[in-house]
Coordinates of C-alpha atoms in Angstrom, one line a residue:
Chain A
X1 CA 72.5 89.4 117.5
X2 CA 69.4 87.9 118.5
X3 CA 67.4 85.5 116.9
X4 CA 63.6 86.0 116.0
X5 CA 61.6 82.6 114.1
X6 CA 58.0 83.8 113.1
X7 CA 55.8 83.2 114.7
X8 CA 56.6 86.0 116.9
X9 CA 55.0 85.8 120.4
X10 CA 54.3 88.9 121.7
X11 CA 56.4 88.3 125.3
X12 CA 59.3 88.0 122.9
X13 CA 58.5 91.2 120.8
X14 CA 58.0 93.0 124.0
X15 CA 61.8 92.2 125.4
X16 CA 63.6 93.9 122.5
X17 CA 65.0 96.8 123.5
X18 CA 65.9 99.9 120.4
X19 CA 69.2 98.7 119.5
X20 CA 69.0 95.5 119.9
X21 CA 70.9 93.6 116.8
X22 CA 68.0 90.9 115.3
X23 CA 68.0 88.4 112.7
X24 CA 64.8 87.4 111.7
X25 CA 63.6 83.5 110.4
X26 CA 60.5 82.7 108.9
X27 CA 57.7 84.2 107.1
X28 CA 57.1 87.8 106.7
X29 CA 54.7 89.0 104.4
X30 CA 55.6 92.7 102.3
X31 CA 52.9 95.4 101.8
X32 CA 53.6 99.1 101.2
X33 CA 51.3 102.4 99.7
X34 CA 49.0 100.8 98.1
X35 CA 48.0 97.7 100.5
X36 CA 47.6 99.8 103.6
X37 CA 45.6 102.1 101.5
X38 CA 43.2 98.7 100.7
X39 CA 43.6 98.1 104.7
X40 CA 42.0 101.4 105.4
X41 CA 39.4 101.4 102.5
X42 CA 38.0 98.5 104.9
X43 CA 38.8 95.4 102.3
X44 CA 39.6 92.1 103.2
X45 CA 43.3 91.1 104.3
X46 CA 44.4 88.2 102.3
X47 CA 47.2 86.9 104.8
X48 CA 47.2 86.6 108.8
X49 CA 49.0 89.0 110.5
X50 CA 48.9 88.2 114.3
X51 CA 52.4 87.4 115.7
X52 CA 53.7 88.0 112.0
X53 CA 55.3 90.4 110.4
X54 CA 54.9 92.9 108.0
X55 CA 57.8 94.6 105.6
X56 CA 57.8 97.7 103.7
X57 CA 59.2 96.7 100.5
X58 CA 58.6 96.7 96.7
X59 CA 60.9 94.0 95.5
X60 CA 61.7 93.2 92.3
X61 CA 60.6 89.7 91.5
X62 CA 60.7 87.7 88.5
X63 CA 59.1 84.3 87.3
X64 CA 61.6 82.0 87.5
X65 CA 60.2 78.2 87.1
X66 CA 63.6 76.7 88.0
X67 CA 63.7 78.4 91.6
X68 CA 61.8 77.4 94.6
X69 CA 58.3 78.5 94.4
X70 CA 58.7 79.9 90.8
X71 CA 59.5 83.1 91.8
X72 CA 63.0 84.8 92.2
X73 CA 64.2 88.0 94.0
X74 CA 66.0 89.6 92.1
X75 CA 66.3 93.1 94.8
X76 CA 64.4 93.5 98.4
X77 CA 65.6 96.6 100.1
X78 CA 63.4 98.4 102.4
X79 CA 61.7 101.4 101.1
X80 CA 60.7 104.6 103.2
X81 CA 57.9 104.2 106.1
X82 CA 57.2 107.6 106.6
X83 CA 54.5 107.2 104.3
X84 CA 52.2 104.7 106.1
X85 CA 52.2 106.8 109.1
X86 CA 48.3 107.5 108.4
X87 CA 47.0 103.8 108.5
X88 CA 49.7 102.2 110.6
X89 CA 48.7 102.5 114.2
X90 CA 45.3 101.1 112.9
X91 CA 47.1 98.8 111.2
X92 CA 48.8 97.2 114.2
X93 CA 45.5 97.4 116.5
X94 CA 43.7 95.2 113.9
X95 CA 46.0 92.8 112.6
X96 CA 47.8 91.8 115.7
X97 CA 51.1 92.1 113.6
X98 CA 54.6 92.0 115.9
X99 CA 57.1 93.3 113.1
X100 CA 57.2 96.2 111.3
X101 CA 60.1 96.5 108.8
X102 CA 61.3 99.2 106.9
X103 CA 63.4 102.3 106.4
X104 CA 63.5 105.6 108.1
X105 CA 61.3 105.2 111.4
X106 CA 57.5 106.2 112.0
X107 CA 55.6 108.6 113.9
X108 CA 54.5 109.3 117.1
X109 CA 51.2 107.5 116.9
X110 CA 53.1 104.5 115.3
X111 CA 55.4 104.1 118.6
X112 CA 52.4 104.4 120.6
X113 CA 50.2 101.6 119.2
X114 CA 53.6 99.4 118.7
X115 CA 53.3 100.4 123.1
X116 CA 49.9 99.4 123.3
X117 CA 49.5 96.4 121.1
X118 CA 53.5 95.0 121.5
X119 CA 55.0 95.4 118.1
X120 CA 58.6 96.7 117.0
X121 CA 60.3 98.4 114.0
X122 CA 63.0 97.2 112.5
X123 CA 65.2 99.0 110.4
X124 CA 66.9 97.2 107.2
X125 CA 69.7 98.6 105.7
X126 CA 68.7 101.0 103.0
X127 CA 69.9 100.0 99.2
X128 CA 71.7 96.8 100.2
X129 CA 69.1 95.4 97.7
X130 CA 71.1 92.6 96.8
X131 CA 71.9 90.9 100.2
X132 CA 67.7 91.2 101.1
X133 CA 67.0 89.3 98.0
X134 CA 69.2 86.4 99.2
X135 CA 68.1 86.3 103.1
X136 CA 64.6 85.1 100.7
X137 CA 65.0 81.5 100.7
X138 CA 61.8 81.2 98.9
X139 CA 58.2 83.0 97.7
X140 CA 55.9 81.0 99.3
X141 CA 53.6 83.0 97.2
X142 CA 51.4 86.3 96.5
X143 CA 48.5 88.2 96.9
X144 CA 46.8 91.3 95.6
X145 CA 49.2 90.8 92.6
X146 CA 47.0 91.6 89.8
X147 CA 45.3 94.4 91.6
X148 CA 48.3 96.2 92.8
X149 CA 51.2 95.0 90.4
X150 CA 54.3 93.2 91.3
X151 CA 56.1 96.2 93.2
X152 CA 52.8 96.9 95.6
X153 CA 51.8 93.0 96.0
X154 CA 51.8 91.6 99.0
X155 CA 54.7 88.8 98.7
X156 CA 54.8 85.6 100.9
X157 CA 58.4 85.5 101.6
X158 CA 60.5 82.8 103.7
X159 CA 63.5 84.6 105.0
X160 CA 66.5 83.0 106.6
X161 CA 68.9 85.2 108.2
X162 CA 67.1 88.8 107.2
X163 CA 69.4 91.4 109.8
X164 CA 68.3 94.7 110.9
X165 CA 67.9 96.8 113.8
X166 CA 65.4 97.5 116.4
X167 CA 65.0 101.0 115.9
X168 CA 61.7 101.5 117.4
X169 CA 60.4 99.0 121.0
X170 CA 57.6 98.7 122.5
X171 CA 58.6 100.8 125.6
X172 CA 57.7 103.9 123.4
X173 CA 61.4 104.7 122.8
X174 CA 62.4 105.9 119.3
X175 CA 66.5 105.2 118.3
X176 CA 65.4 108.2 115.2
X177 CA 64.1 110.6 118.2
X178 CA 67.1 109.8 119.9
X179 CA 69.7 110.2 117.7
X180 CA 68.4 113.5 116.2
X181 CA 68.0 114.9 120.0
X182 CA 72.4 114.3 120.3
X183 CA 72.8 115.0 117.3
X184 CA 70.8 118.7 117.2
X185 CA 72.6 119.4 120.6
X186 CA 76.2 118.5 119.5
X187 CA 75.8 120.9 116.1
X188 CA 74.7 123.4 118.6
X189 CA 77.8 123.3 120.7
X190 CA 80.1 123.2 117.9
X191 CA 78.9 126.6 117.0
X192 CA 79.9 127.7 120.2
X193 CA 83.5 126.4 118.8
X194 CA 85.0 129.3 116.2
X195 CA 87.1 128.1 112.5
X196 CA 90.1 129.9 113.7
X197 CA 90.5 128.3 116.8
X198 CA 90.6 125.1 115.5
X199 CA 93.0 126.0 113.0
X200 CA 95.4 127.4 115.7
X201 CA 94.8 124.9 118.2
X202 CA 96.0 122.3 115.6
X203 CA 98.6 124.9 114.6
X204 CA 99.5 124.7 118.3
X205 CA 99.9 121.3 118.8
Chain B
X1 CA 84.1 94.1 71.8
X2 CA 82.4 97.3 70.6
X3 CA 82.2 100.5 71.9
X4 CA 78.7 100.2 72.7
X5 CA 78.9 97.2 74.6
X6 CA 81.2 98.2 76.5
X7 CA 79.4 101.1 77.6
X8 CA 76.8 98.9 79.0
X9 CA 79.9 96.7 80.4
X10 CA 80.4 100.3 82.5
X11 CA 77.1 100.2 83.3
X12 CA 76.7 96.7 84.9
X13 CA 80.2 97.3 86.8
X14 CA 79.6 100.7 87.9
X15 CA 76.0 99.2 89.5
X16 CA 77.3 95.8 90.8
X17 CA 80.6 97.2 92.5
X18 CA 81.6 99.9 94.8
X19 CA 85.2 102.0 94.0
X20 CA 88.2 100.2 96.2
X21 CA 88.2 103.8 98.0
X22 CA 84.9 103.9 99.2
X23 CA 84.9 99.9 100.0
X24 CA 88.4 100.9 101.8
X25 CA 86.4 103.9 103.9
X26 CA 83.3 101.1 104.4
X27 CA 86.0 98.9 106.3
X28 CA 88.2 101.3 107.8
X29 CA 85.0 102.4 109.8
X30 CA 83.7 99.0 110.2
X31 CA 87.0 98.3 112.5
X32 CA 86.0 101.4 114.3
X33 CA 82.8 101.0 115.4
X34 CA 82.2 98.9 118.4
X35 CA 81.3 95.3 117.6
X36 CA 77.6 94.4 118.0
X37 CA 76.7 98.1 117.9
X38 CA 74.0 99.2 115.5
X39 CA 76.8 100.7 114.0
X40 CA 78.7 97.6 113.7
X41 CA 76.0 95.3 112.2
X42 CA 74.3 98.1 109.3
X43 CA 77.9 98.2 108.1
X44 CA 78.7 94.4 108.4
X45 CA 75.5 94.3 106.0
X46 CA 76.3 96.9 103.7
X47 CA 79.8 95.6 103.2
X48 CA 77.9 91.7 102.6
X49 CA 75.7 93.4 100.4
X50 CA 78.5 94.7 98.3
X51 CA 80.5 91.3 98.2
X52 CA 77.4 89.5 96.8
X53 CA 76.5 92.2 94.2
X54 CA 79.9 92.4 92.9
X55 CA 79.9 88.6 93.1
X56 CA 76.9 88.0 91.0
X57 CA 77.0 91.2 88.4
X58 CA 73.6 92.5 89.7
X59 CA 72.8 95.8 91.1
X60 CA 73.9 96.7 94.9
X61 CA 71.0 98.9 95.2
X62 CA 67.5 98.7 93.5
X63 CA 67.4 102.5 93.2
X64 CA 70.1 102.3 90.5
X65 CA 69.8 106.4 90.1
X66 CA 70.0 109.3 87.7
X67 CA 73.2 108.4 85.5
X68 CA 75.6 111.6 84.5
X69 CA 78.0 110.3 81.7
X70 CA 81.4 112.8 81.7
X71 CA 82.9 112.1 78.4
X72 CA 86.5 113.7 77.8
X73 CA 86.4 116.7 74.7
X74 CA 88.1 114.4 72.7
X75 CA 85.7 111.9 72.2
X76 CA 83.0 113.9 71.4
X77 CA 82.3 112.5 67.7
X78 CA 82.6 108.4 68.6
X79 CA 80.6 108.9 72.2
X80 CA 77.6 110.6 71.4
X81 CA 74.7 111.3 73.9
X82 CA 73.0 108.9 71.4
X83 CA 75.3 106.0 71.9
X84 CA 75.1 106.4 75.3
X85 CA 71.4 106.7 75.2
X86 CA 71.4 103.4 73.3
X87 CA 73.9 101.8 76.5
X88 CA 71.5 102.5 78.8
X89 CA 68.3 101.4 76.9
X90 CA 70.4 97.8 76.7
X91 CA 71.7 97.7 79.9
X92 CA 67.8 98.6 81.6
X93 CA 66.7 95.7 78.8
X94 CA 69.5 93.5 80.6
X95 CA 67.9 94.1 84.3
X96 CA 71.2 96.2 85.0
X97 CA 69.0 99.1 85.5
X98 CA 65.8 99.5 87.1
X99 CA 62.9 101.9 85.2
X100 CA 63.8 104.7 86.8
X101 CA 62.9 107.6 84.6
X102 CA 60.0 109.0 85.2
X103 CA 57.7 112.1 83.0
X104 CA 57.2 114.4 85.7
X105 CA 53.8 115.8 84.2
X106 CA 51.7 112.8 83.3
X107 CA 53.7 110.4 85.5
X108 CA 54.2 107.7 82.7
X109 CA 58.0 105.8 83.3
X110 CA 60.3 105.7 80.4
X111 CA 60.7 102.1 80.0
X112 CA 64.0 102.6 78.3
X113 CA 65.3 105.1 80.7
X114 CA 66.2 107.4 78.0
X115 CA 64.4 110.5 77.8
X116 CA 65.2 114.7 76.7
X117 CA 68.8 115.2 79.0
X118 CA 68.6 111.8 80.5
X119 CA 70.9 110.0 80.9
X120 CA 73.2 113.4 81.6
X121 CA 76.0 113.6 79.5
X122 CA 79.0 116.4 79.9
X123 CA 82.2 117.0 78.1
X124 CA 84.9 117.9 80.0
X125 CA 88.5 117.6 80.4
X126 CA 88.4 114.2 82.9
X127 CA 90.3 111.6 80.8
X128 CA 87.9 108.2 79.4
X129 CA 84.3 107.9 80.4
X130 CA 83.0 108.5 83.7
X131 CA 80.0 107.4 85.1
X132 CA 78.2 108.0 88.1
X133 CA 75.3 106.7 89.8
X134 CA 73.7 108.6 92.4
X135 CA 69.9 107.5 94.2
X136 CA 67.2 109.5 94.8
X137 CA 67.5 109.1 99.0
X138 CA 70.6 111.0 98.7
X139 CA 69.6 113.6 96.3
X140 CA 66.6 114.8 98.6
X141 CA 69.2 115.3 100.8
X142 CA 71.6 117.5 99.0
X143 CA 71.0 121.3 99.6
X144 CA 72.0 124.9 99.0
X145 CA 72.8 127.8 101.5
X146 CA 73.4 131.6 100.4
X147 CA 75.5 133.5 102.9
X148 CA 74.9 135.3 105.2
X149 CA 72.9 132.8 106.7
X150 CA 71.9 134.3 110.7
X151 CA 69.7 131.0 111.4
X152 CA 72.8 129.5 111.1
X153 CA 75.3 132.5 112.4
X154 CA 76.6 132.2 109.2
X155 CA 79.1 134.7 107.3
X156 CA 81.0 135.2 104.4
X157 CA 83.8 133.1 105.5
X158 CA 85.2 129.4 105.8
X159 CA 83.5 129.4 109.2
X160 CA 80.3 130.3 107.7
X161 CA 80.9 127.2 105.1
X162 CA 81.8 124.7 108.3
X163 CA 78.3 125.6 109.9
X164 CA 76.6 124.8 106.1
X165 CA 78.4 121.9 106.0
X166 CA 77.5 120.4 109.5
X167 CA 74.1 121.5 109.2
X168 CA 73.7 119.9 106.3
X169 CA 74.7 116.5 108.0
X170 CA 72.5 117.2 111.0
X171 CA 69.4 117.8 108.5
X172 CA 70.2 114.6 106.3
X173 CA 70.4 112.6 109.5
X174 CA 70.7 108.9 107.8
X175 CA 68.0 109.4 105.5
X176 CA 70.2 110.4 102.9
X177 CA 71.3 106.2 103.9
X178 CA 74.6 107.2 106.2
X179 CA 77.4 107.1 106.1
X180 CA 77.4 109.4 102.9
X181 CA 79.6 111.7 100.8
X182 CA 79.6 115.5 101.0
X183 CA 80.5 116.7 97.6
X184 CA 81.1 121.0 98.5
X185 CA 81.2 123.9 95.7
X186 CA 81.8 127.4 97.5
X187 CA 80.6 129.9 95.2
X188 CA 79.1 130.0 91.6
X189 CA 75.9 130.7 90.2
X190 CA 73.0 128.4 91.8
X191 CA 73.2 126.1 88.9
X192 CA 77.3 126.1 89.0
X193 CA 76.8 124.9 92.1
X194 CA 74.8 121.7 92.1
X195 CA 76.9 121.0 88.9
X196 CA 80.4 121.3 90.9
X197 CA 79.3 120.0 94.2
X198 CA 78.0 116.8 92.4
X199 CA 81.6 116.4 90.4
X200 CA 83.5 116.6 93.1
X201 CA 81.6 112.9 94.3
X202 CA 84.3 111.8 91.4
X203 CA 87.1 112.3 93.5
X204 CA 88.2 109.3 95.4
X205 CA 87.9 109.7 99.2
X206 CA 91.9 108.3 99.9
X207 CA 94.6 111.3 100.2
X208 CA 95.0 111.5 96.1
X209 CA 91.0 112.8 96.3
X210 CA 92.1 115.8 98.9
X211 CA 92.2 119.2 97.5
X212 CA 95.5 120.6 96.6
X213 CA 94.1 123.9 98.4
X214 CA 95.6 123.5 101.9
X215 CA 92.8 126.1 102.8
X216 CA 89.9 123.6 101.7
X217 CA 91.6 120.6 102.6
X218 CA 91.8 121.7 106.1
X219 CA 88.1 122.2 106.2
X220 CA 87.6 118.8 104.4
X221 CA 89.7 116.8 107.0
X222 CA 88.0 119.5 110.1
X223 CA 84.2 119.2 108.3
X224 CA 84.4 115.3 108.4
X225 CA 86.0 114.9 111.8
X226 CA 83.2 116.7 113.1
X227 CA 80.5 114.9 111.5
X228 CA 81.6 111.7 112.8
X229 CA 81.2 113.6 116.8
X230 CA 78.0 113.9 115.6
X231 CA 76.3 110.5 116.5
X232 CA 73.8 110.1 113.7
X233 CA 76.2 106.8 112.6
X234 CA 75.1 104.5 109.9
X235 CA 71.2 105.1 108.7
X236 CA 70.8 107.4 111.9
X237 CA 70.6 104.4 114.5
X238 CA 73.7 106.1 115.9
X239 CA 77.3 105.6 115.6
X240 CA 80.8 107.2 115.3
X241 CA 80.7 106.6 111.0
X242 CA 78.0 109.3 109.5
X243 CA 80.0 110.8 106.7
X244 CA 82.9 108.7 104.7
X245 CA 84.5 112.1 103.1
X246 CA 84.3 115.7 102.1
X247 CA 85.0 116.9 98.8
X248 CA 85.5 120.3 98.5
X249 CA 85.7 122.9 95.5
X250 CA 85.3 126.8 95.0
X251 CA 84.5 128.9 92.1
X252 CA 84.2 132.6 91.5
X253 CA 81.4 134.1 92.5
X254 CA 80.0 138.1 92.0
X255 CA 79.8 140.4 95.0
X256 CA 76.4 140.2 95.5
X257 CA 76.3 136.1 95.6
X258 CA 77.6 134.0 98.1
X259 CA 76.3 130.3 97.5
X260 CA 77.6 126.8 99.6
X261 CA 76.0 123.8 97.8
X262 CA 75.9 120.2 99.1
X263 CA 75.5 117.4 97.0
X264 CA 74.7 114.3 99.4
X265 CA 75.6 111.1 98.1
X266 CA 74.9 107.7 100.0
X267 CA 77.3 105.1 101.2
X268 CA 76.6 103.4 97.7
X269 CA 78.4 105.9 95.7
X270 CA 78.9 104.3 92.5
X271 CA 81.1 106.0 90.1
X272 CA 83.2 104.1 87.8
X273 CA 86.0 105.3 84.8
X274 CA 86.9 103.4 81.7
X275 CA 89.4 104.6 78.2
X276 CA 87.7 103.7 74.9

């Protein structure tokens, strides 16, 4: 497991290697549809980005005055990337950002700017909801809030001990690209392999 | 306590804790996968994740699903689709539910979550009430194949059903969020088929789940050896664990029809029983 504490230098970012086991400390900031949407509209960003990190996510938060910050988590899983593919690579250029978290992996033009600019994607554990909202020590605040709502607000979160997967590097290779590759080849040869002779090989045996 | 409330007691356990079978599968393949593998660490979460949820009452997974309520015949006059309706208006008032119900035409959510068929309610012969809650990840994945298939060099036949089967998996990769569930109906009508693929999620994935056709448990057991060869593993980052079990049921079908649906159900396959 390695250990990441924001802020994340970009000699750091560019050693991971798709694969690699991380477990991130710090602040990371969420934003999903509708805050790259404002990114590419050309409005202000409210939070620095460079050497940060950035996580796809609409939590469900609630105001809670007896918890740290006022805020509480109730669920943080990762929701699908796929869907900032458009703005992302633009994203990244501008913002200096080092982190990308989410579910499900990006495109092609993604893993190219995460190349250029060094940036990675981690991949969170889809629906484990619960155990995100924990690794959230405390909301250090929000932005965009009452423009976007609570789910597409851009929440100031100080994680401790947030685990995922480099599933994306900044060596341009993809774990998703790779895994489908093996996977596509291995269905391919097992159609080369007939019902019946499994059952009378096992018959055999 | 009354009947209602403990409906919505079914609700907050079915959402807060995963069956002992599936958490059983969860470990088995835990001990299997190579420690500090991709593998090794999404399922060391997802199995933290479920301790805490369970621990605290609160939902393992914020996409707490489409609910389907099977009621046995029996109880037909004391659980109604309008007491359950009421359950799960309290238990989405209670934060046990998320708003998850959504008017397809003008977009608006049912706050309540109860809405024309929702939440799903059938009466059948299963004993008690059975709920189960399945995401919308999962469901995108499930599919349905009419054979022949010749993309697939697929025939009439259990061979032609294996090559569904595994394709399915290959297409889901771990979108469906791996390591899943394949619930199987061979045969039916179209609609038959999503019905009886998704009921077979209800059996429990140890041997007392396995059919008692030693034809289609031989294609369970082969179906999910071969998935784990695979390599997609846990959420596709690779890994010996993509599929926890295969469920697998036939009906009747006419000549002309030859239909293998797949009902995809995440690692989180909630699904919980309780006698009134």
């Amino acid at each position: 497991m390695k250990r990441l504490t924001f802020p994340f230098d970009e000699q750091t970012v560019r050693g991971l290697r798709a694969g690699d086991a991380v477990s991130i400390t710090g602040r990371i900031y969420t934003g999903r549809d509708r805050f790259h949407k404002w990114f590419a509209d050309g409005r202000p960003i409210p939070v620095c980005f460079r050497d940060g990190a950035l996580y796809h996510c609409g939590p469900v938060v609630v105001r809670d005055e007896a918890a740290a910050g006022g805020w509480r988590v109730v669920a943080a899983g990762p929701t699908t990337s796929v869907r900032e593919n458009p703005y992302e690579p633009d994203f990244i250029a501008a913002t200096g950002v080092r982190i990308i978290i989410g579910k499900g992996g990006m495109d092609e033009r993604t893993l190219a700017a995460m190349r250029e600019h060094g940036c990675v994607y981690v991949q969170a554990v889809g629906g484990a909801g619960a155990l995100y909202a924990a690794s959230v020590a405390r909301v250090a605040g929000v932005s965009l809030v009452s423009e976007f709502g609570a789910a597409e607000a851009v929440w100031h979160f100080d994680v401790a001990d947030f685990r995922g997967v480099v599933a994306m590097d900044a060596h341009g290779r993809s774990l998703f690209a790779d895994v489908a590759a093996v996977s596509e080849r291995r269905l391919a040869s097992s159609r080369r392999k007939c019902y019946t002779d499994g059952i009378r090989s096992s018959a055999g045996r | 306590m009354s009947l209602i409330e403990r409906i919505v007691e079914l609700i907050r356990e079915t959402s807060s804790s995963l069956p002992e079978d599936v958490l059983r599968a969860l470990r088995g393949a835990l001990r299997r996968e190579r420690a500090g593998s991709s593998a090794s660490v999404v399922l060391g979460t997802i199995l933290d994740n479920c301790a805490l949820a369970a621990k605290r009452g609160v939902p393992l997974c914020q996409d707490t699903g489409m609910l389907v309520f099977f009621v046995h015949e029996s109880l037909r006059r004391r659980v109604t689709p309008v007491l359950l309706g009421r359950a799960v208006a309290l238990a989405t008032e209670r934060g046990y539910l998320r708003r998850n119900t959504i008017d397809p035409v003008s977009g608006k959510s049912f706050d309540d979550n109860c809405a024309e068929g929702v939440p799903a309610v059938r009466y059948c012969d299963r004993p008690g009430v059975t709920l189960i809650m399945k995401g919308g990840g999962s469901e995108n994945m499930s599919r349905q194949y009419s054979l022949p298939d010749s993309s697939l060099g697929a025939g009439r036949d259990l061979e032609g059903v294996r090559r569904c089967l595994l394709d399915a998996v290959v297409r889901a990769q771990g979108y469906g969020c791996a390591p899943g569930v394949l619930g199987v109906c061979i045969g039916g009508d179209r609609a038959a088929g999503y019905e009886v693929a998704k009921e077979q999620l209800l059996r429990p994935l140890d041997a007392a789940g396995a059919s008692e056709d030693p034809r289609l448990r031989a294609l369970e057991r082969r179906v999910l050896r071969e998935a784990n060869s695979l390599g997609i593993g846990p959420m596709g980052l690779g890994g010996g664990t993509t599929l926890l079990g295969v469920r697998v049921a036939a009906r009747p079908r006419v000549p002309a029809s030859f239909f293998v649906t797949v009902a995809y159900m995440c690692w989180a396959a909630r699904r919980r029983t309780m006698m009134p």
